[in-house]
Amino acid sequence: MDSSVIVAGLVCIAAVFVLLVLAAVVSRRRERERRERLEVWAVQHRWQYVPRPVNEWWRRLPGHNKRGVSLALSGVVGGRAVSVAEYSYTTTSTTSGPDGSTSTSSQTHHFIVWVVRVRGSWPELSVHRRGAVSRFGRTLFGDRATALGYEPFDSAFRIRAARPETVRTVFGRDLVAEQLSGRLPEWSLYGGDLMVVESGRLAEPDGIPARFGPLVRVADLIENPR
């Protein structure tokens, strides 16, 4: 093989390596700056910024990664203690090539966790909008014990509850109406933590307090059912 071809190949490999290193450096710097913005915002608004907080939220999150909560910001919204956290977990997959070789790849899944404190201690309960599979299952097998008996709601949402008898205690008329209106997110409740989980990572922090509005409304309706 021509030595010039070998040299050109080595140069290309070196260039790719340098680009990868530079991309990693830039990514780490941007991540550091992003976290610094969150921390500065927390100080300015009298919130608390906590890296790697001790918590039990991971038990209710996808992947159940005990060390997955990387940071949390905690403050008060609408007179309630609230927290927003970042959580992640990693999945690994292995593929086989036609020659019998295998390759392994990993993917990290990022989530934002919104938590509002509710008075009292509640058994596990969550509400989810029905998808096609859930609607089909309902057609085949009927409603579960957690159904409210109100067709517009039961056809649009499914409720999971550790104690089905508590469902009607939680879902008053106003909560049902607002959930149906689309003004409220899917949520879960356990102990004193009311939670919403969404994919992504925190960006600019200025909109954080307003994002708690719908979940604070859920908390109010749970504590004061009407």
Short mmCIF file of C-alpha atoms in Angstrom, two decimals:
data_model
loop_
_atom_site.label_atom_id
_atom_site.label_comp_id
_atom_site.label_asym_id
_atom_site.label_seq_id
_atom_site.Cartn_x
_atom_site.Cartn_y
_atom_site.Cartn_z
CA MET A 1 0.00 0.00 0.00
CA ASP A 2 1.24 3.48 -0.87
CA SER A 3 2.75 5.16 2.21
CA SER A 4 0.97 8.40 1.31
CA VAL A 5 -2.38 6.61 1.60
CA ILE A 6 -1.42 5.27 5.03
CA VAL A 7 -0.34 8.72 6.18
CA ALA A 8 -3.57 10.28 4.91
CA GLY A 9 -5.58 7.64 6.74
CA LEU A 10 -3.73 8.26 9.99
CA VAL A 11 -4.23 12.00 9.60
CA CYS A 12 -7.97 11.48 9.14
CA ILE A 13 -8.16 9.26 12.22
CA ALA A 14 -6.23 11.83 14.26
CA ALA A 15 -8.50 14.63 13.04
CA VAL A 16 -11.62 12.69 14.00
CA PHE A 17 -10.15 11.97 17.44
CA VAL A 18 -9.33 15.65 17.99
CA LEU A 19 -12.85 16.66 16.94
CA LEU A 20 -14.37 14.15 19.36
CA VAL A 21 -12.22 15.44 22.20
CA LEU A 22 -13.14 19.05 21.41
CA ALA A 23 -16.85 18.15 21.25
CA ALA A 24 -16.60 16.47 24.66
CA VAL A 25 -14.85 19.51 26.14
CA VAL A 26 -17.47 21.89 24.72
CA SER A 27 -20.29 19.65 25.98
CA ARG A 28 -18.86 19.53 29.51
CA ARG A 29 -18.41 23.30 29.53
CA ARG A 30 -21.99 23.91 28.41
CA GLU A 31 -23.27 21.51 31.04
CA ARG A 32 -21.26 23.28 33.74
CA GLU A 33 -22.57 26.67 32.60
CA ARG A 34 -26.15 25.37 32.55
CA ARG A 35 -25.89 24.11 36.12
CA GLU A 36 -24.32 27.37 37.22
CA ARG A 37 -27.30 29.27 35.75
CA LEU A 38 -29.68 27.04 37.70
CA GLU A 39 -27.73 27.56 40.91
CA VAL A 40 -27.55 31.34 40.45
CA TRP A 41 -31.28 31.47 39.72
CA ALA A 42 -32.00 29.47 42.89
CA VAL A 43 -29.97 31.89 45.02
CA GLN A 44 -31.62 34.93 43.46
CA HIS A 45 -35.12 33.57 44.05
CA ARG A 46 -34.45 32.13 47.51
CA TRP A 47 -34.72 28.57 46.36
CA GLN A 48 -32.37 25.76 47.32
CA TYR A 49 -30.10 24.09 44.77
CA VAL A 50 -29.01 20.60 45.83
CA PRO A 51 -26.74 18.35 43.74
CA ARG A 52 -27.37 14.63 44.20
CA PRO A 53 -30.19 15.06 46.76
CA VAL A 54 -31.14 12.21 49.05
CA ASN A 55 -34.63 11.09 48.01
CA GLU A 56 -36.94 8.18 47.30
CA TRP A 57 -38.36 9.56 44.04
CA TRP A 58 -36.33 7.11 41.96
CA ARG A 59 -38.61 4.28 43.11
CA ARG A 60 -41.45 5.85 41.08
CA LEU A 61 -39.40 6.76 38.01
CA PRO A 62 -38.56 4.88 34.79
CA GLY A 63 -35.51 2.68 35.14
CA HIS A 64 -35.58 2.84 38.95
CA ASN A 65 -32.04 4.25 39.05
CA LYS A 66 -31.21 4.84 42.71
CA ARG A 67 -28.49 7.35 41.80
CA GLY A 68 -30.38 8.86 38.90
CA VAL A 69 -31.45 12.18 40.47
CA SER A 70 -28.55 14.49 39.66
CA LEU A 71 -29.89 17.79 41.02
CA ALA A 72 -32.96 19.38 42.56
CA LEU A 73 -34.24 22.92 43.05
CA SER A 74 -36.68 23.41 45.91
CA GLY A 75 -38.81 26.38 46.86
CA VAL A 76 -42.37 27.51 47.52
CA VAL A 77 -45.11 28.05 44.92
CA GLY A 78 -48.71 28.87 45.81
CA GLY A 79 -47.90 28.39 49.48
CA ARG A 80 -46.68 24.83 48.87
CA ALA A 81 -43.25 23.27 49.12
CA VAL A 82 -42.16 22.19 45.64
CA SER A 83 -39.13 20.63 43.99
CA VAL A 84 -38.02 20.15 40.41
CA ALA A 85 -35.31 17.60 39.73
CA GLU A 86 -33.35 16.07 36.88
CA TYR A 87 -33.25 12.29 36.62
CA SER A 88 -31.68 9.86 34.17
CA TYR A 89 -31.06 6.19 33.59
CA THR A 90 -29.09 4.32 30.94
CA THR A 91 -30.07 1.32 28.84
CA THR A 92 -27.62 -0.94 27.05
CA SER A 93 -28.31 -3.01 23.94
CA THR A 94 -26.22 -5.58 22.09
CA THR A 95 -26.52 -6.31 18.39
CA SER A 96 -25.03 -9.17 16.40
CA GLY A 97 -23.52 -8.78 12.95
CA PRO A 98 -23.80 -11.26 10.07
CA ASP A 99 -20.24 -12.45 10.80
CA GLY A 100 -21.15 -13.32 14.38
CA SER A 101 -19.49 -10.26 15.89
CA THR A 102 -21.34 -8.27 18.53
CA SER A 103 -21.43 -4.58 19.35
CA THR A 104 -22.80 -2.86 22.43
CA SER A 105 -24.36 0.59 22.58
CA SER A 106 -25.90 2.58 25.40
CA GLN A 107 -28.50 5.32 25.58
CA THR A 108 -29.14 7.67 28.47
CA HIS A 109 -32.75 8.76 29.04
CA HIS A 110 -33.27 12.16 30.68
CA PHE A 111 -36.33 13.32 32.62
CA ILE A 112 -37.59 16.34 34.54
CA VAL A 113 -39.45 15.52 37.76
CA TRP A 114 -41.92 18.02 39.22
CA VAL A 115 -42.95 17.41 42.83
CA VAL A 116 -45.51 19.23 45.00
CA ARG A 117 -45.99 18.42 48.66
CA VAL A 118 -49.52 17.44 49.74
CA ARG A 119 -50.74 17.32 53.32
CA GLY A 120 -51.10 13.86 54.81
CA SER A 121 -49.82 10.48 53.65
CA TRP A 122 -51.54 8.86 50.69
CA PRO A 123 -51.46 5.34 49.25
CA GLU A 124 -50.02 5.02 45.74
CA LEU A 125 -52.30 6.39 43.04
CA SER A 126 -51.78 7.66 39.49
CA VAL A 127 -53.87 8.85 36.54
CA HIS A 128 -52.97 8.29 32.89
CA ARG A 129 -54.58 9.25 29.61
CA ARG A 130 -55.68 6.14 27.76
CA GLY A 131 -53.86 5.06 24.61
CA ALA A 132 -55.14 2.74 21.91
CA VAL A 133 -54.06 -0.41 23.75
CA SER A 134 -55.73 0.70 26.98
CA ARG A 135 -58.97 1.57 25.17
CA PHE A 136 -58.96 -1.81 23.43
CA GLY A 137 -58.34 -3.61 26.73
CA ARG A 138 -61.22 -1.76 28.32
CA THR A 139 -63.48 -2.83 25.45
CA LEU A 140 -62.51 -6.47 25.97
CA PHE A 141 -62.37 -6.71 29.75
CA GLY A 142 -64.37 -3.75 31.02
CA ASP A 143 -63.40 -1.29 33.74
CA ARG A 144 -61.20 -2.01 36.71
CA ALA A 145 -62.19 -1.43 40.32
CA THR A 146 -60.51 1.98 40.10
CA ALA A 147 -62.99 3.32 37.52
CA LEU A 148 -65.12 6.25 38.65
CA GLY A 149 -68.30 5.10 36.94
CA TYR A 150 -68.42 8.29 34.87
CA GLU A 151 -68.13 7.31 31.21
CA PRO A 152 -66.54 10.52 29.82
CA PHE A 153 -63.72 10.20 32.35
CA ASP A 154 -63.35 6.42 32.39
CA SER A 155 -63.12 6.28 28.58
CA ALA A 156 -60.40 8.95 28.51
CA PHE A 157 -58.34 8.07 31.59
CA ARG A 158 -57.31 5.05 33.61
CA ILE A 159 -56.49 5.20 37.29
CA ARG A 160 -54.05 2.94 39.10
CA ALA A 161 -54.37 2.71 42.85
CA ALA A 162 -52.91 0.52 45.56
CA ARG A 163 -56.22 0.90 47.38
CA PRO A 164 -59.10 1.30 44.89
CA GLU A 165 -61.47 2.44 47.64
CA THR A 166 -59.50 5.69 47.97
CA VAL A 167 -60.08 6.76 44.35
CA ARG A 168 -63.43 8.44 44.93
CA THR A 169 -61.98 10.21 47.97
CA VAL A 170 -59.33 11.81 45.77
CA PHE A 171 -61.36 12.49 42.61
CA GLY A 172 -63.97 15.06 43.42
CA ARG A 173 -66.21 16.66 40.80
CA ASP A 174 -63.89 19.60 40.11
CA LEU A 175 -60.78 17.44 39.73
CA VAL A 176 -62.62 15.18 37.29
CA ALA A 177 -63.84 18.18 35.27
CA GLU A 178 -60.44 19.85 35.09
CA GLN A 179 -58.66 16.60 34.24
CA LEU A 180 -61.12 16.09 31.37
CA SER A 181 -60.64 19.66 30.17
CA GLY A 182 -56.94 19.00 29.50
CA ARG A 183 -55.77 21.70 31.90
CA LEU A 184 -54.09 19.15 34.19
CA PRO A 185 -51.23 16.76 33.43
CA GLU A 186 -50.98 13.04 34.10
CA TRP A 187 -49.75 12.69 37.67
CA SER A 188 -48.99 10.26 40.48
CA LEU A 189 -49.37 10.50 44.25
CA TYR A 190 -47.64 8.59 46.99
CA GLY A 191 -47.06 9.51 50.61
CA GLY A 192 -47.00 13.29 50.55
CA ASP A 193 -45.45 13.72 47.09
CA LEU A 194 -47.56 14.64 44.08
CA MET A 195 -45.44 14.10 40.95
CA VAL A 196 -45.31 14.76 37.22
CA VAL A 197 -42.57 13.24 35.05
CA GLU A 198 -41.64 14.47 31.57
CA SER A 199 -38.80 13.77 29.15
CA GLY A 200 -36.01 16.32 28.80
CA ARG A 201 -33.67 18.47 30.87
CA LEU A 202 -34.08 21.83 32.53
CA ALA A 203 -33.15 24.76 30.30
CA GLU A 204 -33.64 28.37 31.33
CA PRO A 205 -34.98 28.46 34.89
CA ASP A 206 -37.15 31.60 34.75
CA GLY A 207 -40.27 29.65 33.81
CA ILE A 208 -39.96 27.08 36.60
CA PRO A 209 -42.45 28.56 39.11
CA ALA A 210 -45.20 28.93 36.49
CA ARG A 211 -44.76 25.32 35.40
CA PHE A 212 -45.94 24.21 38.85
CA GLY A 213 -49.32 25.89 38.41
CA PRO A 214 -51.31 22.85 37.15
CA LEU A 215 -49.76 20.49 39.70
CA VAL A 216 -50.42 22.90 42.56
CA ARG A 217 -54.02 23.01 41.33
CA VAL A 218 -54.19 19.20 41.53
CA ALA A 219 -52.87 19.35 45.11
CA ASP A 220 -55.53 21.91 46.06
CA LEU A 221 -58.31 19.77 44.58
CA ILE A 222 -57.06 16.62 46.29
CA GLU A 223 -56.97 18.28 49.70
CA ASN A 224 -60.27 20.09 49.16
CA PRO A 225 -62.41 17.86 46.94
CA ARG A 226 -65.55 19.42 45.55
#
